[in-house]
Amino acid sequence: MSHALSDGPAPSGALESVMTLEQFILDRRGRFPQSTGAFSRLLRDVSVAAKIINHNIRRAGILDVMGESGTVNVQDEKQKKLDEIADRELERALRRGGECCLVGSEEQADTISLSPRGDFQERFAVFFDPLDGSSNTDVNASVGTIFSVYTLPEGADEGDALDVALRPGAEQVAAGYVAYGSSTMFVFTTGNGVNGFTLDPGIGEFLLTHPDLQIPQAPAMYSINEADIEDFSPELRTFLQWLKTKDPDTGHRIRARYIGSFVSDFHRNLLTGGLYMYPATSDHPDGKLRLMYEANPMAFLVEQAGGRASTGHQRILDLQPEGLHERTPLFIGSAPLVKAAEAYLQGRGAEAVGGA
């Protein structure tokens, strides 16, 4: 599906009639006279980093960028070489762009100030997971980048910037992800709907291919690592049994699909309808996904697409973060399935689910 600038349908292959990401940003900027353009340039900077990361991923089997780098990140996870490349390219693009004063990354223990003056005249803070699912790169499976954007209030300085930036996800001004798969897609929201752009490698531009994305409410898939089922709560195990049950009227059954990359599983469910789950377990009682740069941005985006995101007990976007690398359980996707998960986890069970 493509978005034509003309009134009629775009002819197949007519690139001149397809809106690029830059054109889209400029077009939307024109609808808000108060915009200074800095926010538009920030999104452009993220997209530039995504193109460079994509280039490295596409050549991973040729260049020496496969495997582990020999270092361990703040999460006590062995870093892949592509983790370090993606982290470096995002920081570099945001630093050069000059619109961002503060970044926080999964790969760094602390936030990094990008303000050369230390007075934070730039107002944007960006949090990101530079390469989600990076263990998949060695086996040529899909991975992704996740990002979240906040504005810092006037008067913030370097000493208290992180404390000021740790705010509920509902206060994000933009969020999105890049999915590196059979094609490369840049999907984002600025709080006014969700739009997806596909990278055309021939011209090096992201083109609008999925305007005004809405997650289907009729679910097709669910995604969870069921190898951990013995560590799940009894309520969650009961919910999974409910998910596997055929609809007696239609014979429909929700299918399980799990790639092991949050971006990839989320992206599929966004397009087809479904539910992604990374619950609290006995080994990870606080969940495993990070709130600031994984759960929050995806929750902001999915709500803009008509979906829902929850811990199972509370809306993700209402959580008050306490630290950069704080973790949370996550149930995210089509609203009816998230509501059903909440009903089971809260002990209300099938009676509360109804037609969900």
PDB file of C-alpha atoms in Angstrom, residues 143-324:
ATOM      1  CA  VAL A 143      16.365  -7.594  14.351  1.00  0.00           C
ATOM      2  CA  GLY A 144      15.434  -4.005  15.114  1.00  0.00           C
ATOM      3  CA  THR A 145      16.107  -0.610  16.683  1.00  0.00           C
ATOM      4  CA  ILE A 146      13.723   1.013  19.194  1.00  0.00           C
ATOM      5  CA  PHE A 147      13.739   4.706  20.135  1.00  0.00           C
ATOM      6  CA  SER A 148      11.880   7.070  22.445  1.00  0.00           C
ATOM      7  CA  VAL A 149      11.936  10.895  22.496  1.00  0.00           C
ATOM      8  CA  TYR A 150      11.188  13.251  25.378  1.00  0.00           C
ATOM      9  CA  THR A 151      11.536  17.006  25.742  1.00  0.00           C
ATOM     10  CA  LEU A 152      13.363  18.378  28.742  1.00  0.00           C
ATOM     11  CA  PRO A 153      11.803  21.356  30.500  1.00  0.00           C
ATOM     12  CA  GLU A 154      13.453  24.764  30.562  1.00  0.00           C
ATOM     13  CA  GLY A 155      16.058  25.044  33.276  1.00  0.00           C
ATOM     14  CA  ALA A 156      17.272  21.438  33.182  1.00  0.00           C
ATOM     15  CA  ASP A 157      21.022  21.119  33.538  1.00  0.00           C
ATOM     16  CA  GLU A 158      23.456  18.269  33.194  1.00  0.00           C
ATOM     17  CA  GLY A 159      23.422  17.465  36.886  1.00  0.00           C
ATOM     18  CA  ASP A 160      19.722  16.611  37.086  1.00  0.00           C
ATOM     19  CA  ALA A 161      18.964  15.777  33.468  1.00  0.00           C
ATOM     20  CA  LEU A 162      18.358  12.050  33.990  1.00  0.00           C
ATOM     21  CA  ASP A 163      16.053  12.662  36.952  1.00  0.00           C
ATOM     22  CA  VAL A 164      14.110  15.161  34.845  1.00  0.00           C
ATOM     23  CA  ALA A 165      14.015  12.802  31.842  1.00  0.00           C
ATOM     24  CA  LEU A 166      12.698   9.821  33.838  1.00  0.00           C
ATOM     25  CA  ARG A 167       9.041  10.508  33.222  1.00  0.00           C
ATOM     26  CA  PRO A 168       6.042   8.300  32.427  1.00  0.00           C
ATOM     27  CA  GLY A 169       5.800   7.082  28.866  1.00  0.00           C
ATOM     28  CA  ALA A 170       2.603   9.080  28.332  1.00  0.00           C
ATOM     29  CA  GLU A 171       4.850  12.168  28.173  1.00  0.00           C
ATOM     30  CA  GLN A 172       6.847  10.949  25.163  1.00  0.00           C
ATOM     31  CA  VAL A 173       6.707  13.256  22.151  1.00  0.00           C
ATOM     32  CA  ALA A 174       7.745  10.559  19.667  1.00  0.00           C
ATOM     33  CA  ALA A 175       8.593   6.886  19.569  1.00  0.00           C
ATOM     34  CA  GLY A 176       9.202   4.211  17.010  1.00  0.00           C
ATOM     35  CA  TYR A 177      11.291   1.359  15.726  1.00  0.00           C
ATOM     36  CA  VAL A 178      13.185   0.149  12.708  1.00  0.00           C
ATOM     37  CA  ALA A 179      12.685  -3.460  11.617  1.00  0.00           C
ATOM     38  CA  TYR A 180      15.586  -4.963   9.637  1.00  0.00           C
ATOM     39  CA  GLY A 181      14.149  -7.978   7.855  1.00  0.00           C
ATOM     40  CA  SER A 182      13.265  -8.959   4.296  1.00  0.00           C
ATOM     41  CA  SER A 183      12.835  -5.212   3.912  1.00  0.00           C
ATOM     42  CA  THR A 184      13.794  -2.399   6.276  1.00  0.00           C
ATOM     43  CA  MET A 185      10.901  -0.461   7.802  1.00  0.00           C
ATOM     44  CA  PHE A 186      10.914   2.737   9.861  1.00  0.00           C
ATOM     45  CA  VAL A 187       7.700   2.956  11.910  1.00  0.00           C
ATOM     46  CA  PHE A 188       7.016   5.883  14.216  1.00  0.00           C
ATOM     47  CA  THR A 189       4.453   8.086  15.911  1.00  0.00           C
ATOM     48  CA  THR A 190       4.539  11.666  17.128  1.00  0.00           C
ATOM     49  CA  GLY A 191       1.306  11.218  19.070  1.00  0.00           C
ATOM     50  CA  ASN A 192      -0.920  11.658  16.046  1.00  0.00           C
ATOM     51  CA  GLY A 193      -1.235   8.194  14.515  1.00  0.00           C
ATOM     52  CA  VAL A 194       1.337   5.687  13.265  1.00  0.00           C
ATOM     53  CA  ASN A 195       3.018   5.609   9.864  1.00  0.00           C
ATOM     54  CA  GLY A 196       5.426   3.098   8.333  1.00  0.00           C
ATOM     55  CA  PHE A 197       8.143   3.734   5.751  1.00  0.00           C
ATOM     56  CA  THR A 198      10.044   1.131   3.755  1.00  0.00           C
ATOM     57  CA  LEU A 199      13.648   1.695   2.699  1.00  0.00           C
ATOM     58  CA  ASP A 200      14.171   1.624  -1.061  1.00  0.00           C
ATOM     59  CA  PRO A 201      17.835   0.599  -1.337  1.00  0.00           C
ATOM     60  CA  GLY A 202      17.979   1.782  -4.941  1.00  0.00           C
ATOM     61  CA  ILE A 203      17.489   5.428  -4.022  1.00  0.00           C
ATOM     62  CA  GLY A 204      18.432   5.288  -0.354  1.00  0.00           C
ATOM     63  CA  GLU A 205      15.132   6.747   0.837  1.00  0.00           C
ATOM     64  CA  PHE A 206      12.423   5.618   3.250  1.00  0.00           C
ATOM     65  CA  LEU A 207       9.101   5.705   1.364  1.00  0.00           C
ATOM     66  CA  LEU A 208       5.649   5.880   2.937  1.00  0.00           C
ATOM     67  CA  THR A 209       4.169   2.416   2.412  1.00  0.00           C
ATOM     68  CA  HIS A 210       1.956   1.970   5.488  1.00  0.00           C
ATOM     69  CA  PRO A 211       0.081   5.209   6.239  1.00  0.00           C
ATOM     70  CA  ASP A 212      -2.177   5.494   9.281  1.00  0.00           C
ATOM     71  CA  LEU A 213      -1.429   2.036  10.662  1.00  0.00           C
ATOM     72  CA  GLN A 214      -4.064   0.472  12.904  1.00  0.00           C
ATOM     73  CA  ILE A 215      -3.531  -2.848  14.656  1.00  0.00           C
ATOM     74  CA  PRO A 216      -6.272  -5.363  13.769  1.00  0.00           C
ATOM     75  CA  GLN A 217      -8.536  -6.076  16.719  1.00  0.00           C
ATOM     76  CA  ALA A 218      -9.219  -9.626  15.538  1.00  0.00           C
ATOM     77  CA  PRO A 219      -6.040 -11.381  16.724  1.00  0.00           C
ATOM     78  CA  ALA A 220      -4.095 -13.808  14.557  1.00  0.00           C
ATOM     79  CA  MET A 221      -0.940 -14.512  16.580  1.00  0.00           C
ATOM     80  CA  TYR A 222       0.460 -14.603  20.071  1.00  0.00           C
ATOM     81  CA  SER A 223       4.157 -14.411  20.926  1.00  0.00           C
ATOM     82  CA  ILE A 224       5.815 -15.679  24.092  1.00  0.00           C
ATOM     83  CA  ASN A 225       8.800 -17.851  24.969  1.00  0.00           C
ATOM     84  CA  GLU A 226       6.897 -20.917  26.159  1.00  0.00           C
ATOM     85  CA  ALA A 227      10.149 -22.678  27.032  1.00  0.00           C
ATOM     86  CA  ASP A 228       9.836 -20.731  30.303  1.00  0.00           C
ATOM     87  CA  ILE A 229       6.322 -21.960  31.037  1.00  0.00           C
ATOM     88  CA  GLU A 230       7.356 -23.691  34.261  1.00  0.00           C
ATOM     89  CA  ASP A 231       8.399 -20.260  35.570  1.00  0.00           C
ATOM     90  CA  PHE A 232       5.073 -18.611  34.651  1.00  0.00           C
ATOM     91  CA  SER A 233       2.378 -17.885  37.206  1.00  0.00           C
ATOM     92  CA  PRO A 234      -0.596 -20.283  37.353  1.00  0.00           C
ATOM     93  CA  GLU A 235      -2.825 -17.437  36.093  1.00  0.00           C
ATOM     94  CA  LEU A 236      -0.654 -16.926  33.019  1.00  0.00           C
ATOM     95  CA  ARG A 237      -0.582 -20.651  32.270  1.00  0.00           C
ATOM     96  CA  THR A 238      -4.369 -20.724  32.427  1.00  0.00           C
ATOM     97  CA  PHE A 239      -4.499 -17.758  30.050  1.00  0.00           C
ATOM     98  CA  LEU A 240      -2.235 -19.562  27.584  1.00  0.00           C
ATOM     99  CA  GLN A 241      -4.573 -22.547  27.639  1.00  0.00           C
ATOM    100  CA  TRP A 242      -7.459 -20.191  26.857  1.00  0.00           C
ATOM    101  CA  LEU A 243      -5.467 -18.731  23.942  1.00  0.00           C
ATOM    102  CA  LYS A 244      -4.940 -22.193  22.457  1.00  0.00           C
ATOM    103  CA  THR A 245      -8.637 -23.094  22.538  1.00  0.00           C
ATOM    104  CA  LYS A 246     -10.500 -23.073  19.233  1.00  0.00           C
ATOM    105  CA  ASP A 247     -13.436 -20.716  18.899  1.00  0.00           C
ATOM    106  CA  PRO A 248     -16.423 -23.132  19.000  1.00  0.00           C
ATOM    107  CA  ASP A 249     -18.357 -21.037  16.478  1.00  0.00           C
ATOM    108  CA  THR A 250     -15.661 -20.371  13.875  1.00  0.00           C
ATOM    109  CA  GLY A 251     -13.061 -23.056  14.554  1.00  0.00           C
ATOM    110  CA  HIS A 252     -10.479 -20.245  14.641  1.00  0.00           C
ATOM    111  CA  ARG A 253      -7.399 -20.680  16.799  1.00  0.00           C
ATOM    112  CA  ILE A 254      -4.829 -18.029  17.602  1.00  0.00           C
ATOM    113  CA  ARG A 255      -1.452 -19.246  16.358  1.00  0.00           C
ATOM    114  CA  ALA A 256       1.860 -19.038  18.212  1.00  0.00           C
ATOM    115  CA  ARG A 257       4.771 -17.251  16.528  1.00  0.00           C
ATOM    116  CA  TYR A 258       7.950 -16.296  18.376  1.00  0.00           C
ATOM    117  CA  ILE A 259      11.080 -14.936  16.685  1.00  0.00           C
ATOM    118  CA  GLY A 260      12.971 -13.871  19.792  1.00  0.00           C
ATOM    119  CA  SER A 261      13.352 -10.278  18.665  1.00  0.00           C
ATOM    120  CA  PHE A 262      10.850  -7.935  20.331  1.00  0.00           C
ATOM    121  CA  VAL A 263      10.772  -5.610  17.318  1.00  0.00           C
ATOM    122  CA  SER A 264      10.150  -8.450  14.885  1.00  0.00           C
ATOM    123  CA  ASP A 265       7.415 -10.115  16.936  1.00  0.00           C
ATOM    124  CA  PHE A 266       5.780  -6.759  17.668  1.00  0.00           C
ATOM    125  CA  HIS A 267       5.932  -5.672  14.012  1.00  0.00           C
ATOM    126  CA  ARG A 268       4.245  -8.853  12.802  1.00  0.00           C
ATOM    127  CA  ASN A 269       1.516  -8.536  15.410  1.00  0.00           C
ATOM    128  CA  LEU A 270       1.007  -4.849  14.594  1.00  0.00           C
ATOM    129  CA  LEU A 271       0.302  -5.751  10.968  1.00  0.00           C
ATOM    130  CA  THR A 272      -1.688  -8.960  11.509  1.00  0.00           C
ATOM    131  CA  GLY A 273      -3.202  -8.512  14.968  1.00  0.00           C
ATOM    132  CA  GLY A 274      -1.899 -10.295  18.009  1.00  0.00           C
ATOM    133  CA  LEU A 275      -0.311 -10.210  21.439  1.00  0.00           C
ATOM    134  CA  TYR A 276       3.317 -10.099  22.555  1.00  0.00           C
ATOM    135  CA  MET A 277       4.103 -11.191  26.117  1.00  0.00           C
ATOM    136  CA  TYR A 278       7.220 -10.994  28.236  1.00  0.00           C
ATOM    137  CA  PRO A 279       5.860 -11.673  31.723  1.00  0.00           C
ATOM    138  CA  ALA A 280       7.319 -11.662  35.192  1.00  0.00           C
ATOM    139  CA  THR A 281       8.833 -15.067  35.967  1.00  0.00           C
ATOM    140  CA  SER A 282      10.445 -16.693  38.969  1.00  0.00           C
ATOM    141  CA  ASP A 283      13.863 -15.831  37.488  1.00  0.00           C
ATOM    142  CA  HIS A 284      12.833 -12.304  36.469  1.00  0.00           C
ATOM    143  CA  PRO A 285      10.145 -11.133  38.926  1.00  0.00           C
ATOM    144  CA  ASP A 286      10.274  -7.604  37.480  1.00  0.00           C
ATOM    145  CA  GLY A 287      10.127  -8.818  33.901  1.00  0.00           C
ATOM    146  CA  LYS A 288      13.031  -8.541  31.501  1.00  0.00           C
ATOM    147  CA  LEU A 289      12.226  -5.788  29.001  1.00  0.00           C
ATOM    148  CA  ARG A 290      13.457  -2.291  29.839  1.00  0.00           C
ATOM    149  CA  LEU A 291      10.822   0.342  30.484  1.00  0.00           C
ATOM    150  CA  MET A 292      12.494   3.475  29.112  1.00  0.00           C
ATOM    151  CA  TYR A 293      13.715   2.260  25.743  1.00  0.00           C
ATOM    152  CA  GLU A 294      11.701  -0.890  24.979  1.00  0.00           C
ATOM    153  CA  ALA A 295       8.307  -0.994  26.695  1.00  0.00           C
ATOM    154  CA  ASN A 296       7.511   2.736  26.758  1.00  0.00           C
ATOM    155  CA  PRO A 297       8.164   3.532  23.089  1.00  0.00           C
ATOM    156  CA  MET A 298       6.295   0.460  21.861  1.00  0.00           C
ATOM    157  CA  ALA A 299       3.409   1.172  24.254  1.00  0.00           C
ATOM    158  CA  PHE A 300       3.148   4.751  23.011  1.00  0.00           C
ATOM    159  CA  LEU A 301       3.142   3.537  19.421  1.00  0.00           C
ATOM    160  CA  VAL A 302       0.654   0.701  19.895  1.00  0.00           C
ATOM    161  CA  GLU A 303      -1.854   2.951  21.659  1.00  0.00           C
ATOM    162  CA  GLN A 304      -1.637   5.354  18.727  1.00  0.00           C
ATOM    163  CA  ALA A 305      -2.435   2.370  16.489  1.00  0.00           C
ATOM    164  CA  GLY A 306      -5.519   1.423  18.531  1.00  0.00           C
ATOM    165  CA  GLY A 307      -3.852  -1.215  20.678  1.00  0.00           C
ATOM    166  CA  ARG A 308      -3.011  -1.572  24.347  1.00  0.00           C
ATOM    167  CA  ALA A 309       0.068  -2.157  26.543  1.00  0.00           C
ATOM    168  CA  SER A 310       0.055  -3.328  30.151  1.00  0.00           C
ATOM    169  CA  THR A 311       2.102  -4.955  32.881  1.00  0.00           C
ATOM    170  CA  GLY A 312      -0.884  -7.232  33.327  1.00  0.00           C
ATOM    171  CA  HIS A 313      -2.053  -4.998  36.153  1.00  0.00           C
ATOM    172  CA  GLN A 314      -1.287  -1.439  35.068  1.00  0.00           C
ATOM    173  CA  ARG A 315      -1.032   0.639  31.903  1.00  0.00           C
ATOM    174  CA  ILE A 316       2.608   0.797  30.820  1.00  0.00           C
ATOM    175  CA  LEU A 317       2.466   4.507  29.959  1.00  0.00           C
ATOM    176  CA  ASP A 318       1.391   5.382  33.512  1.00  0.00           C
ATOM    177  CA  LEU A 319       4.472   3.849  35.157  1.00  0.00           C
ATOM    178  CA  GLN A 320       6.874   6.240  36.858  1.00  0.00           C
ATOM    179  CA  PRO A 321      10.403   5.063  36.012  1.00  0.00           C
ATOM    180  CA  GLU A 322      12.985   5.026  38.766  1.00  0.00           C
ATOM    181  CA  GLY A 323      16.087   4.273  36.714  1.00  0.00           C
ATOM    182  CA  LEU A 324      17.431   4.205  33.165  1.00  0.00           C
TER     183      LEU A 324
END
